[in-house]
Short mmCIF file of C-alpha atoms and ligand atoms in Angstrom, two decimals:
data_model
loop_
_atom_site.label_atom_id
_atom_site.label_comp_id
_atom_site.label_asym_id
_atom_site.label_seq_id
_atom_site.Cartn_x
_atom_site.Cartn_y
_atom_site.Cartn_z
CA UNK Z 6 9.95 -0.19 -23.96
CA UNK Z 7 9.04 0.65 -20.35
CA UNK Z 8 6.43 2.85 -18.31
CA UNK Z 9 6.87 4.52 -15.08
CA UNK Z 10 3.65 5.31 -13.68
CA UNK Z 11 3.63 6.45 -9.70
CA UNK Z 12 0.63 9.03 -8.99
CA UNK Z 13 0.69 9.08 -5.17
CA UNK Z 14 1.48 12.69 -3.88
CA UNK Z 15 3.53 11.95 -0.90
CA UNK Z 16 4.49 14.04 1.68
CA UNK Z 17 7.19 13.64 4.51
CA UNK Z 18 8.68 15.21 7.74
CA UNK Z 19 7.69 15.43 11.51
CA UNK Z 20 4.36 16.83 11.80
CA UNK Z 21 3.24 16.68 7.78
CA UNK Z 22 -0.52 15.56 8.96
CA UNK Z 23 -0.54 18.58 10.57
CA UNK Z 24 0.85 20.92 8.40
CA UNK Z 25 0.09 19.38 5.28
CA UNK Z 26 -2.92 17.00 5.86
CA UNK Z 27 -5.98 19.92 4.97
CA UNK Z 28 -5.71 18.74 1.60
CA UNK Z 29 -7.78 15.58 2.37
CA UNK Z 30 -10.68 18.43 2.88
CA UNK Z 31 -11.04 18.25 -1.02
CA UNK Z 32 -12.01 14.09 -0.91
CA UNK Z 33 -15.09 14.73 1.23
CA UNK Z 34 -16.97 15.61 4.75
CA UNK Z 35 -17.39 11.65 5.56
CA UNK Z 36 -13.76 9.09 6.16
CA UNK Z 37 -13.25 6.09 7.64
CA UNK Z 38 -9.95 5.22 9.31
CA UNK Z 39 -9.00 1.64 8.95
CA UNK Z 40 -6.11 0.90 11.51
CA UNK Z 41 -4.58 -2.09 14.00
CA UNK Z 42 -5.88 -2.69 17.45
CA UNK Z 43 -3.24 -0.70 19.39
CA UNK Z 44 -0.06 0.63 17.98
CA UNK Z 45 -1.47 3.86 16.45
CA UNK Z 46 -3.13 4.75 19.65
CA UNK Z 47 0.15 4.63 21.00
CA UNK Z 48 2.89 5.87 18.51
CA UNK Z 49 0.89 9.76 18.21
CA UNK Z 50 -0.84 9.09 14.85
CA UNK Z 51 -4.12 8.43 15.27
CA UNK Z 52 -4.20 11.28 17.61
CA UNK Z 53 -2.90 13.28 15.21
CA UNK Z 54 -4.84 12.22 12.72
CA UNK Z 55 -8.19 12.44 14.67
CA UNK Z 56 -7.06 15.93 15.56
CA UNK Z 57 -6.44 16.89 11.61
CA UNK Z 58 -10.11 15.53 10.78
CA UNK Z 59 -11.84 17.77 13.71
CA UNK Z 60 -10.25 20.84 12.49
CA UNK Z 61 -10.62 20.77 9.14
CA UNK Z 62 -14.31 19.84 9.43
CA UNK Z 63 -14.60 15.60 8.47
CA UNK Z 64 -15.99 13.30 10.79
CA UNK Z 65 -14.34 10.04 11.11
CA UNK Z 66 -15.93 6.36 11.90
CA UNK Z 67 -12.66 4.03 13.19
CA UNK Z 68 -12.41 0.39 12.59
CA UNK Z 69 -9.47 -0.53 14.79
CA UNK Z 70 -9.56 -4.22 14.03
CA UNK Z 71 -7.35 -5.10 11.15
CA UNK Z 72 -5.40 -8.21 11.89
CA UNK Z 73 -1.71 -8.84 10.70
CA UNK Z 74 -1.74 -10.20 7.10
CA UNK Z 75 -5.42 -9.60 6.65
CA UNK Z 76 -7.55 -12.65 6.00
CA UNK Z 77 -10.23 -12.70 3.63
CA UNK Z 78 -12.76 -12.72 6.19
CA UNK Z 79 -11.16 -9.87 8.24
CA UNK Z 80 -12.16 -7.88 5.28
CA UNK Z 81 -15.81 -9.51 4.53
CA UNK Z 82 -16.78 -8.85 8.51
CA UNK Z 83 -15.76 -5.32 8.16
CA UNK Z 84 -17.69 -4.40 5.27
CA UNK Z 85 -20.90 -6.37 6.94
CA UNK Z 86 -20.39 -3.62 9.86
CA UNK Z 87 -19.32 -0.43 7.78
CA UNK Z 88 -21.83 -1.07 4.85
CA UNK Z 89 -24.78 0.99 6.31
CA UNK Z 90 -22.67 3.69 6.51
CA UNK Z 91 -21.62 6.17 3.61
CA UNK Z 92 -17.56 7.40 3.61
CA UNK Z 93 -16.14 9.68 1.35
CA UNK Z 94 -12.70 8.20 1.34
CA UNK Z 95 -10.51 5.47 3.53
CA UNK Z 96 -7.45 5.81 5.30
CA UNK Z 97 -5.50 3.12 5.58
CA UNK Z 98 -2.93 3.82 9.16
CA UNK Z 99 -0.45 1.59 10.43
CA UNK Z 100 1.71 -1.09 8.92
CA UNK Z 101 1.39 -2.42 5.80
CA UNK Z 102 -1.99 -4.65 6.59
CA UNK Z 103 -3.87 -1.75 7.64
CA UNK Z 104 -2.74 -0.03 4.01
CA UNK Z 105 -3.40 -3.09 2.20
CA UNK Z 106 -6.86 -3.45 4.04
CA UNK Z 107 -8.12 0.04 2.91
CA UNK Z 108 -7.11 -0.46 -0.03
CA UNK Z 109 -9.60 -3.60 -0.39
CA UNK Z 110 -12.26 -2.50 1.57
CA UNK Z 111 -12.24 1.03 -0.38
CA UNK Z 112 -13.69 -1.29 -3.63
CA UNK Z 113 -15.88 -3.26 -1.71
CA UNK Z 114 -17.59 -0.15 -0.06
CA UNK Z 115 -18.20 1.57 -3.11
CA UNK Z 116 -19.30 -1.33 -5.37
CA UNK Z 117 -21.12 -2.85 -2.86
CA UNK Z 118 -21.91 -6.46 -4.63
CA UNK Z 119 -18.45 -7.58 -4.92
CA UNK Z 120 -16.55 -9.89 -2.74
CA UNK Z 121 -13.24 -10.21 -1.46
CA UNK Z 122 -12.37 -13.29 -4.34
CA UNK Z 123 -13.69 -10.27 -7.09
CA UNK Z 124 -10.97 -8.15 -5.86
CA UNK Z 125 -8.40 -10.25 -7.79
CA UNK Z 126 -10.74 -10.17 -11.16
CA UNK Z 127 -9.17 -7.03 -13.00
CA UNK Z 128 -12.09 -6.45 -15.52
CA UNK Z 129 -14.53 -6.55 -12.06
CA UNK Z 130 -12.85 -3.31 -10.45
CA UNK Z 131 -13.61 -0.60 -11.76
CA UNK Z 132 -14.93 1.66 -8.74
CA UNK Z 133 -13.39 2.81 -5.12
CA UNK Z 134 -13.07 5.26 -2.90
CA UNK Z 135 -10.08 7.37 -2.52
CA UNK Z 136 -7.34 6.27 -0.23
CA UNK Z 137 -4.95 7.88 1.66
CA UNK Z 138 -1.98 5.94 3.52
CA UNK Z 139 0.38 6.93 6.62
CA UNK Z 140 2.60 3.84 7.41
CA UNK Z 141 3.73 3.41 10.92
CA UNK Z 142 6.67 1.11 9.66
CA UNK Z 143 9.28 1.39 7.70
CA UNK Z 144 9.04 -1.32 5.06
CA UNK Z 145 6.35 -2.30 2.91
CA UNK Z 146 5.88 1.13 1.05
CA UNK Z 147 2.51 -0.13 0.63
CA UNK Z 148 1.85 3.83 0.50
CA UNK Z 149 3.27 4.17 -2.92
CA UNK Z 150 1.81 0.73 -4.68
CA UNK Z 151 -1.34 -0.54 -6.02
CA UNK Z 152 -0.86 -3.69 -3.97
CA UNK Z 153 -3.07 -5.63 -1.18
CA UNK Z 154 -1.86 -8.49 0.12
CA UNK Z 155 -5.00 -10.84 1.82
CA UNK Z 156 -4.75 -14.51 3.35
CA UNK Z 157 -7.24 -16.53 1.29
CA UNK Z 158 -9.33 -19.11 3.33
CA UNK Z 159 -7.12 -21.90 2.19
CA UNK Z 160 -4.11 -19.60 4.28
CA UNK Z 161 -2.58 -18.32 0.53
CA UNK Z 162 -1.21 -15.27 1.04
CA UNK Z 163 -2.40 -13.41 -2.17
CA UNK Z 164 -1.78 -10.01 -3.52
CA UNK Z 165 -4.10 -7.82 -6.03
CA UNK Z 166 -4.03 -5.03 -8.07
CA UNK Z 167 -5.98 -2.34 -6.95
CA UNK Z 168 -5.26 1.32 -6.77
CA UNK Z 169 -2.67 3.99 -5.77
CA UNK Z 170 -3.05 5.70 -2.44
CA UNK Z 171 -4.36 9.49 -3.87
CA UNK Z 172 -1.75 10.95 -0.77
CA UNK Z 173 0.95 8.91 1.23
CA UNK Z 174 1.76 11.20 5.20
CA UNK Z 175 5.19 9.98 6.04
CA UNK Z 176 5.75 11.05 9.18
CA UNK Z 177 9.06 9.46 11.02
CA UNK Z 178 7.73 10.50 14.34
CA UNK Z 179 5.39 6.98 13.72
CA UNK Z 180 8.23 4.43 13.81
CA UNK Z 181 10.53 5.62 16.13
CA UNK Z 182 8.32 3.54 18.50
CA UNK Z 183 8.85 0.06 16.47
CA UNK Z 184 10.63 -2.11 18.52
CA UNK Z 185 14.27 -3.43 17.89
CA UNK Z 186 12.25 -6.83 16.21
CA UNK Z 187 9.57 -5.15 14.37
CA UNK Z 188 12.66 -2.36 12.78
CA UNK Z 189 14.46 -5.64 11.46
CA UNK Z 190 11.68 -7.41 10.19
CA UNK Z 191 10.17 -4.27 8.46
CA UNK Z 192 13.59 -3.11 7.16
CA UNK Z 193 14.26 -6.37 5.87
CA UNK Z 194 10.70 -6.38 3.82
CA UNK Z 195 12.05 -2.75 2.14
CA UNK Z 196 15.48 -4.34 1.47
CA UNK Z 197 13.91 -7.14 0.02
CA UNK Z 198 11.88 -4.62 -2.61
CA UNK Z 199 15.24 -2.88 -3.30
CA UNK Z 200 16.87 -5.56 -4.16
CA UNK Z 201 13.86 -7.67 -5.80
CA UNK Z 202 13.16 -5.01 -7.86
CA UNK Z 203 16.56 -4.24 -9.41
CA UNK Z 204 16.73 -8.10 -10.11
CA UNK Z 205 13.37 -8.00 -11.53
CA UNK Z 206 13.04 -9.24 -15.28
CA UNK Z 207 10.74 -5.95 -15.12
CA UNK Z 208 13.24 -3.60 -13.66
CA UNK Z 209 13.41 -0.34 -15.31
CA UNK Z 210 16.10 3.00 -16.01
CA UNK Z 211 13.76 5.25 -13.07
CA UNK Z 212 13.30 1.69 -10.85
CA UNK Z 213 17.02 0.70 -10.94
CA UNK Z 214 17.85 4.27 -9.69
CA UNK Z 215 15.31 4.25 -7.30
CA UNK Z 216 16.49 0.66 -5.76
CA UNK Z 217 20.01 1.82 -5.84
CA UNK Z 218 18.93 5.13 -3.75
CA UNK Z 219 17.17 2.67 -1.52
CA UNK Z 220 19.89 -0.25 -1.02
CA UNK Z 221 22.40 2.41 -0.05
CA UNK Z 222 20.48 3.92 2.11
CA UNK Z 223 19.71 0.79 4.41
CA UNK Z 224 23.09 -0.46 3.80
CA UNK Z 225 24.11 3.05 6.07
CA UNK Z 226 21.11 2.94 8.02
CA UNK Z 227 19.30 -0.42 9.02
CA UNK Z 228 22.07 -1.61 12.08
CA UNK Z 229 21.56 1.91 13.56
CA UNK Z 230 18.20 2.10 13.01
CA UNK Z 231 17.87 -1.65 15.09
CA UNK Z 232 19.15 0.05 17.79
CA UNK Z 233 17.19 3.09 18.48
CA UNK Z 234 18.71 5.40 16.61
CA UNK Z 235 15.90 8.48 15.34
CA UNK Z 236 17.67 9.61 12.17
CA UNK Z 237 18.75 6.56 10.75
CA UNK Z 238 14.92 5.25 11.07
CA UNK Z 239 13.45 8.36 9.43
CA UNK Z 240 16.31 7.57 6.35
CA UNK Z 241 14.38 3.53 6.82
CA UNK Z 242 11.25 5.33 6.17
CA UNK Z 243 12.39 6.95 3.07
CA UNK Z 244 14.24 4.10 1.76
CA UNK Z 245 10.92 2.16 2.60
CA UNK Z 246 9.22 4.52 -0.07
CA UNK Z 247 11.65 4.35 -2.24
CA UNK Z 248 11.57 0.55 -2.48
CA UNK Z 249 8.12 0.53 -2.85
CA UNK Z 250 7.80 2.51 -5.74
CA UNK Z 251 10.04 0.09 -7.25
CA UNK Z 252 7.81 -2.51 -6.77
CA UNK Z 253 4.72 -0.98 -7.86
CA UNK Z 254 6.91 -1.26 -10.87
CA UNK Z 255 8.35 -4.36 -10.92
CA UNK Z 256 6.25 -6.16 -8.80
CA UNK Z 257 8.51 -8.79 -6.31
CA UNK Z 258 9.90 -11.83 -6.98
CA UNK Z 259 10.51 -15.55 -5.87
CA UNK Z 260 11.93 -14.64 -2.60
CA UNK Z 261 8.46 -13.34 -1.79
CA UNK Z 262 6.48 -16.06 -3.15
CA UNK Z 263 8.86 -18.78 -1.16
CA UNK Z 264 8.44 -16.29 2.27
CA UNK Z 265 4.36 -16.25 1.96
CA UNK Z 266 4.73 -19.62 3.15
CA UNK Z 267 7.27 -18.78 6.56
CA UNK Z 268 4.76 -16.33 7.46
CA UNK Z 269 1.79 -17.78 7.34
CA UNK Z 270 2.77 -21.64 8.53
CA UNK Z 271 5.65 -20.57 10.88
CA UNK Z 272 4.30 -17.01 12.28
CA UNK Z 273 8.05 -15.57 10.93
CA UNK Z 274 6.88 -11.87 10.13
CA UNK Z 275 6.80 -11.04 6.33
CA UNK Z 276 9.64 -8.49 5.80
CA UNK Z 277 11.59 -11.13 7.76
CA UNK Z 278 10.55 -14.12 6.16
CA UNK Z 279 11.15 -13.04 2.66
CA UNK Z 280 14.64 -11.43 3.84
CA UNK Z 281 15.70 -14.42 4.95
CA UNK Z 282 15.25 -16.55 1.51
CA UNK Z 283 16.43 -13.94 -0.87
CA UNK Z 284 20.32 -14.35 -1.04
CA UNK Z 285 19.71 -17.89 -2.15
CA UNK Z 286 17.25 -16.75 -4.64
CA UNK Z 287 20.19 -14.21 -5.36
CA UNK Z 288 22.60 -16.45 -6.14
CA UNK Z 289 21.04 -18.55 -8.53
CA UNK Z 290 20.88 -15.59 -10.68
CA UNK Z 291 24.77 -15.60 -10.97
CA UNK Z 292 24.51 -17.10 -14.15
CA UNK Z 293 21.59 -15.11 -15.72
CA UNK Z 294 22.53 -11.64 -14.67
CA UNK Z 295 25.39 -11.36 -13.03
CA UNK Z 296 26.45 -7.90 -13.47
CA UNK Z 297 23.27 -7.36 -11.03
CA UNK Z 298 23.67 -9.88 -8.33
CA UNK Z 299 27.19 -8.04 -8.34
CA UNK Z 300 26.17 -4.77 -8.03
CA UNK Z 301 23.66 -5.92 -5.15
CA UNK Z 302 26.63 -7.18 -3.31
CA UNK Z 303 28.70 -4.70 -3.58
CA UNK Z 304 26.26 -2.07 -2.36
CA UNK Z 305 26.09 -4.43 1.08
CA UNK Z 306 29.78 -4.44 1.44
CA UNK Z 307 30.63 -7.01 -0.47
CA UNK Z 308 28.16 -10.18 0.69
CA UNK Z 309 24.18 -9.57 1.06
CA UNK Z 310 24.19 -12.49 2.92
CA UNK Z 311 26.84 -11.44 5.00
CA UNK Z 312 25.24 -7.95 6.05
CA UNK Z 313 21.59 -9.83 6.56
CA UNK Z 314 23.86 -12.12 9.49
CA UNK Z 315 25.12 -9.00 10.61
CA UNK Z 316 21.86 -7.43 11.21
CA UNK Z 317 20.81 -9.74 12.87
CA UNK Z 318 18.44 -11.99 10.65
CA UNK Z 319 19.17 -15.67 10.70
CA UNK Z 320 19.81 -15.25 14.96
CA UNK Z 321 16.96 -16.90 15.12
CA UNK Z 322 16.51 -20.34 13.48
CA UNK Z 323 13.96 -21.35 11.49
CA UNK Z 324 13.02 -24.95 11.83
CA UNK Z 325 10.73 -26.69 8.54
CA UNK Z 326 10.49 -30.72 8.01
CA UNK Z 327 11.28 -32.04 4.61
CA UNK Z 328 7.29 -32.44 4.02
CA UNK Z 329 6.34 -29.11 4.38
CA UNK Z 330 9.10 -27.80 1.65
CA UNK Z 331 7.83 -30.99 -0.43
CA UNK Z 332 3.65 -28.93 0.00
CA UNK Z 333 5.24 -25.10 -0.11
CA UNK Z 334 6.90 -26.00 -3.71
CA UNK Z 335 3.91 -26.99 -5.51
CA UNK Z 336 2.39 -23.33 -4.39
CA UNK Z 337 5.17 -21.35 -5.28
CA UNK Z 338 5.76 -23.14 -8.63
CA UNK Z 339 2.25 -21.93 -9.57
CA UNK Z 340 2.92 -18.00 -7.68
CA UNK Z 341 3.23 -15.08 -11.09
CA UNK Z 342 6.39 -14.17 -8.98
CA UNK Z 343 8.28 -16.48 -10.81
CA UNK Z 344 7.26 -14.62 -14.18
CA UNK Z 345 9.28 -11.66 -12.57
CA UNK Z 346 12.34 -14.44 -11.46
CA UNK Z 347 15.74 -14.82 -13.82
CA UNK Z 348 16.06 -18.29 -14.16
CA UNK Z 349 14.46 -21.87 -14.80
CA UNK Z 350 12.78 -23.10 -11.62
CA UNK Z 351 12.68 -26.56 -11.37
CA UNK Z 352 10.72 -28.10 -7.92
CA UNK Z 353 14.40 -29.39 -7.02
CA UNK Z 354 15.58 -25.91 -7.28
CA UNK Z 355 13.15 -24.42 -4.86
CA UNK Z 356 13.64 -27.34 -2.56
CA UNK Z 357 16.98 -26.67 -2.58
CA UNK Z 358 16.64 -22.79 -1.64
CA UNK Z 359 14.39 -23.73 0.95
CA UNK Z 360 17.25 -25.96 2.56
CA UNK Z 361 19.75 -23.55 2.42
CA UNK Z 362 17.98 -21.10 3.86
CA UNK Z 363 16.49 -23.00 6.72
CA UNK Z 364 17.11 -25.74 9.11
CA UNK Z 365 15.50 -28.58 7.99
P1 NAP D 16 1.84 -5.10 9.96
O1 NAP D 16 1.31 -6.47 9.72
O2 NAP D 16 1.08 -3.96 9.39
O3 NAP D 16 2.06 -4.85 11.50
C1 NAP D 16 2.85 -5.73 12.25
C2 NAP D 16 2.82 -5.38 13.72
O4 NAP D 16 3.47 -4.13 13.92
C3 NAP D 16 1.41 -5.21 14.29
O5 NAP D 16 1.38 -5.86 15.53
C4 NAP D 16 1.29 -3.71 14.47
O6 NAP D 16 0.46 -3.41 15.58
C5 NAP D 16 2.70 -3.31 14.78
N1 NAP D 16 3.05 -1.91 14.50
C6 NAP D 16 2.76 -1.16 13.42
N2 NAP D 16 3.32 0.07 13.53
C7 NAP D 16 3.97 0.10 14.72
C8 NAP D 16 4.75 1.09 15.40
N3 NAP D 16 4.98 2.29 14.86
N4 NAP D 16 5.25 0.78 16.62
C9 NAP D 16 5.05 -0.45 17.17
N5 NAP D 16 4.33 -1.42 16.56
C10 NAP D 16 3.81 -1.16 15.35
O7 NAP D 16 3.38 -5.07 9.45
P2 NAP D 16 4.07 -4.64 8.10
O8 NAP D 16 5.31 -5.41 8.01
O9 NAP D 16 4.13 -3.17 7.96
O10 NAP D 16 3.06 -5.15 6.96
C11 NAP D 16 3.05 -6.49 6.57
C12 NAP D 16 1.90 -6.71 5.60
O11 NAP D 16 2.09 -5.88 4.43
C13 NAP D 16 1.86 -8.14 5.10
O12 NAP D 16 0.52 -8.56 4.98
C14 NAP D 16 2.54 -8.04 3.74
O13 NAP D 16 2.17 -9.09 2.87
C15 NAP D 16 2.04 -6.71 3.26
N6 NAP D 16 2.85 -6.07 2.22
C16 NAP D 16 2.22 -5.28 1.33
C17 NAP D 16 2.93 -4.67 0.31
C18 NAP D 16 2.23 -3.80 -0.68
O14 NAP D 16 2.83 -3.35 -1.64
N7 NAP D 16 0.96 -3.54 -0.51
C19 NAP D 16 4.32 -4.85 0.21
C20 NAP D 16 4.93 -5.65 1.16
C21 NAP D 16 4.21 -6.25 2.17
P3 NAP D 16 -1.13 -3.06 15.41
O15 NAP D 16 -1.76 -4.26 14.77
O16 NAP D 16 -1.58 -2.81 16.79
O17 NAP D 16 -1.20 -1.86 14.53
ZN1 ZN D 17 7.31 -7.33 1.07
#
């Protein structure tokens, strides 16, 4: 038995908040526009998203402030400053913090006694305001899921269920600006949902097609993309969708939960870090399903591993002591990621992924 459930209307192509964005005109006269502190006022889309909002008649109130991986208090200080006001609807623009962000702070706006900690108590959300995503980068596809990902206090990085985005703008104009880093990183984090997903215990006929679609796509496009080139990064920003809706499915897997850690200890950015752990997660899975794992390899030429060291990924080494592994396995034992995981994971297992993948 399976469900497929993806309600965001998305629209794509050079110039779609122009041509297509008058639609937002139905959610209200009054938005807010949640978005980094400097990339979309360089990459065109907060200009042309500004510019959409004066002509069809909404005024706008911009918090620019949204850190990377959005901490729990990131999110509480906004709504202290936005909470006099009233908005109609919240759009989330950038990466995939600013998406994630809106996505949180469109509950805590509109049920206005709830904190940040209630966002991960199901039965407690039952109210928001619509959001609307554009994503400057092509990877999380957090335009297309339910999913916001916040750093707790105690530096967790935590993800909730909250709701779809009512309209994704994809517009590839956006992230032709991401630099060579930022196009790995982030097209590592979609090749990581591909491949996640179709691994998933909860992958599905419509998500196994869609991570398919997606894999082959950045198998033909992510090295070109890297370097510059336009068309290959607008097929990363489709394949970046495409992943994601898989995961709104699926949810992700170990490789995920085992990356949190990278990020958030080491600074490794997240499409990175996870990208780097999954082909050891992979091939564990040999045993369990390996009609899959075979599949996945075959769709990267033969070796995922082998294409990630092509693109570039493990350049760069990543050094962890034997104590940290020893505090990150205890977290990731306890992470609902591993519900989603083939396979018995034992804290000897994880430590031993952990080595593999890194220099320790
Ligand atoms: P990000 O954290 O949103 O942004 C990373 C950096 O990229 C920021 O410095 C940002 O600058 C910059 N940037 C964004 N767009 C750019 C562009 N077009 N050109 C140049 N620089 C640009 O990165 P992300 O990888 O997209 O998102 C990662 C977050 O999403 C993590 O918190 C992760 O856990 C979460 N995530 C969520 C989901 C989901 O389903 N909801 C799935 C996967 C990951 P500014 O700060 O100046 O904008
Ligand atoms: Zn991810």
């Amino acid at each position: 038995m399976w469900e497929f459930y993806m309600p965001t209307d998305v629209f794509f192509g050079e110039g779609v908040l122009s041509e297509k964005g008058a639609i937002l005109d139905a959610l209200g006269k009054r938005a807010l526009i949640v978005t980094g502190r400097r990339s979309s006022k360089m990459n065109g889309s907060l200009d042309d998203l500004t510019d959409l909002l004066n002509r069809i008649g909404v005024q706008y109130t911009i918090f620019d402030n949204v850190e990377e991986n959005p901490s729990f208090d990131n999110v509480t200080k906004a709504v202290e400053f936005l909470e006099s006001e009233t908005f109609d609807f919240v759009i989330g623009l950038g990466g995939g913090s600013p998406m994630d962000f809106a996505k949180a702070i469109a509950v805590l706006l509109k049920d206005k006694h709830l904190t940040v900690e209630d966002l991960y108590n199901k039965e407690k959300i039952n109210y928001w305001l619509p959001v609307v995503a554009i994503p400057t980068t092509a990877g999380t596809g957090s335009e297309v899921t339910p999913y916001s990902i916040l750093t707790d206090p105690s530096g967790n990085k935590r993800g909730c269920r909250l709701m779809f985005p009512v309209y994704a703008f994809l517009d590839p104009r956006y992230v032709y600006s991401m630099p060579g880093p930022l196009t790995l990183s982030t097209g590592v984090d979609a090749l990581s949902h591909a491949v996640e997903g179709f691994l998933s215990k909860r992958a599905t006929p419509p998500s196994d097609a869609l991570s398919i679609e997606a894999m082959k796509i950045i198998y033909r496009n992510l090295k070109k993309a890297i370097e510059g080139d336009r068309n290959a990064r607008e097929k990363m920003l489709i394949a970046s969708c495409l992943a994601g809706m898989v995961i709104a499915q699926t949810g992700t897997t170990l490789a995920h939960a085992m990356g949190y850690h990278l990020t958030i200890e080491k600074g490794i950015k997240h499409g990175r870090a996870t990208g780097i752990i999954l082909p050891f997660v992979m091939e564990t899975m040999k045993g369990e399903i390996p009609d899959r794992v075979d599949t996945v390899n075959k769709i990267f030429g033969g070796s995922l591993l082998k294409f990630l060291r092509e693109v570039g990924l493990y350049e760069e080494k990543v050094i962890v002591t034997s104590d940290e592994i020893e505090r990150w396995v205890n977290t990731v034992l306890k992470a609902k990621h591993i519900l989603n995981t083939p396979g018995i994971f034992t804290p000897e297992k994880i430590k031993r992924i952990y080595g593999e993948a890194l220099e320790v």
